[in-house]
Amino acid sequence: NIKLNRAIVLLKTTNFTVQEVIFRCGFNNRSYFYREFFKLYNMTPKEYKDKHNIKENEHKTNSTDIDSANSHLL
């Protein structure tokens, strides 16, 4: 589903709320969006967003830690 694929991209790459993602992707029925999303991903959109953001934040933290650790080498 093109709309659900777009929703995944927005959930991963923006700070939009789930409500805003639903609106921006053109879903008219919130319940339908949640039901279809859960069927495909076995989690709610919020759970998906939170899970992705944790991984993203860990990556940013690790990159910052590495940069800080290497700064003394310059």
Coordinates of C-alpha atoms in Angstrom, one line a residue:
N1 CA 0.0 0.0 0.0
I2 CA 1.5 3.3 -1.1
K3 CA 0.0 5.3 1.7
L4 CA 1.3 2.9 4.3
N5 CA 4.8 3.0 2.8
R6 CA 4.7 6.8 2.9
A7 CA 3.6 6.6 6.5
I8 CA 6.5 4.4 7.4
V9 CA 8.9 6.9 5.8
L10 CA 7.4 9.8 7.7
L11 CA 7.4 7.9 11.0
K12 CA 11.1 7.1 10.5
T13 CA 12.3 10.4 9.2
T14 CA 10.2 13.2 10.8
N15 CA 9.1 14.4 14.2
F16 CA 5.4 14.4 13.0
T17 CA 2.9 12.9 15.4
V18 CA 1.1 9.8 14.3
Q19 CA -2.0 12.0 13.8
E20 CA -0.1 14.3 11.4
V21 CA 1.3 11.3 9.5
I22 CA -2.2 9.9 9.1
F23 CA -3.4 13.3 7.7
R24 CA -0.4 13.8 5.5
C25 CA -0.7 10.4 3.9
G26 CA -4.4 10.9 3.0
F27 CA -6.1 8.5 5.4
N28 CA -9.6 9.5 6.2
N29 CA -10.2 7.0 8.9
R30 CA -7.8 6.7 11.8
S31 CA -9.1 3.3 12.9
Y32 CA -8.6 1.9 9.4
F33 CA -5.0 3.2 9.4
Y34 CA -4.2 1.7 12.8
R35 CA -5.8 -1.7 11.8
E36 CA -3.9 -1.9 8.5
F37 CA -0.7 -0.8 10.0
F38 CA -0.9 -3.4 12.8
K39 CA -1.7 -6.1 10.3
L40 CA 1.5 -5.3 8.4
Y41 CA 3.9 -4.5 11.2
N42 CA 2.5 -6.2 14.2
M43 CA 2.8 -3.0 16.3
T44 CA 1.1 0.3 16.5
P45 CA 2.4 3.3 14.6
K46 CA 3.5 4.9 17.9
E47 CA 5.4 1.7 18.9
Y48 CA 7.0 1.7 15.5
K49 CA 8.0 5.3 15.7
D50 CA 9.3 4.9 19.3
K51 CA 11.3 1.8 18.3
H52 CA 12.9 3.6 15.3
N53 CA 13.7 6.7 17.3
I54 CA 15.4 4.7 20.0
K55 CA 17.7 3.1 17.3
E56 CA 18.3 6.6 15.7
N57 CA 19.1 8.2 19.1
E58 CA 21.5 5.3 19.9
H59 CA 23.3 5.8 16.6
K60 CA 23.6 9.6 17.2
T61 CA 24.8 9.0 20.7
N62 CA 27.4 6.5 19.6
S63 CA 28.6 8.7 16.8
T64 CA 28.9 11.6 19.2
D65 CA 30.8 9.4 21.7
I66 CA 33.2 8.3 19.0
D67 CA 33.8 11.9 17.8
S68 CA 34.4 13.0 21.4
A69 CA 36.8 10.1 22.0
N70 CA 38.7 10.8 18.8
S71 CA 38.9 14.6 19.3
H72 CA 42.0 14.3 21.5
L73 CA 43.8 12.8 18.5
L74 CA 43.6 16.0 16.5

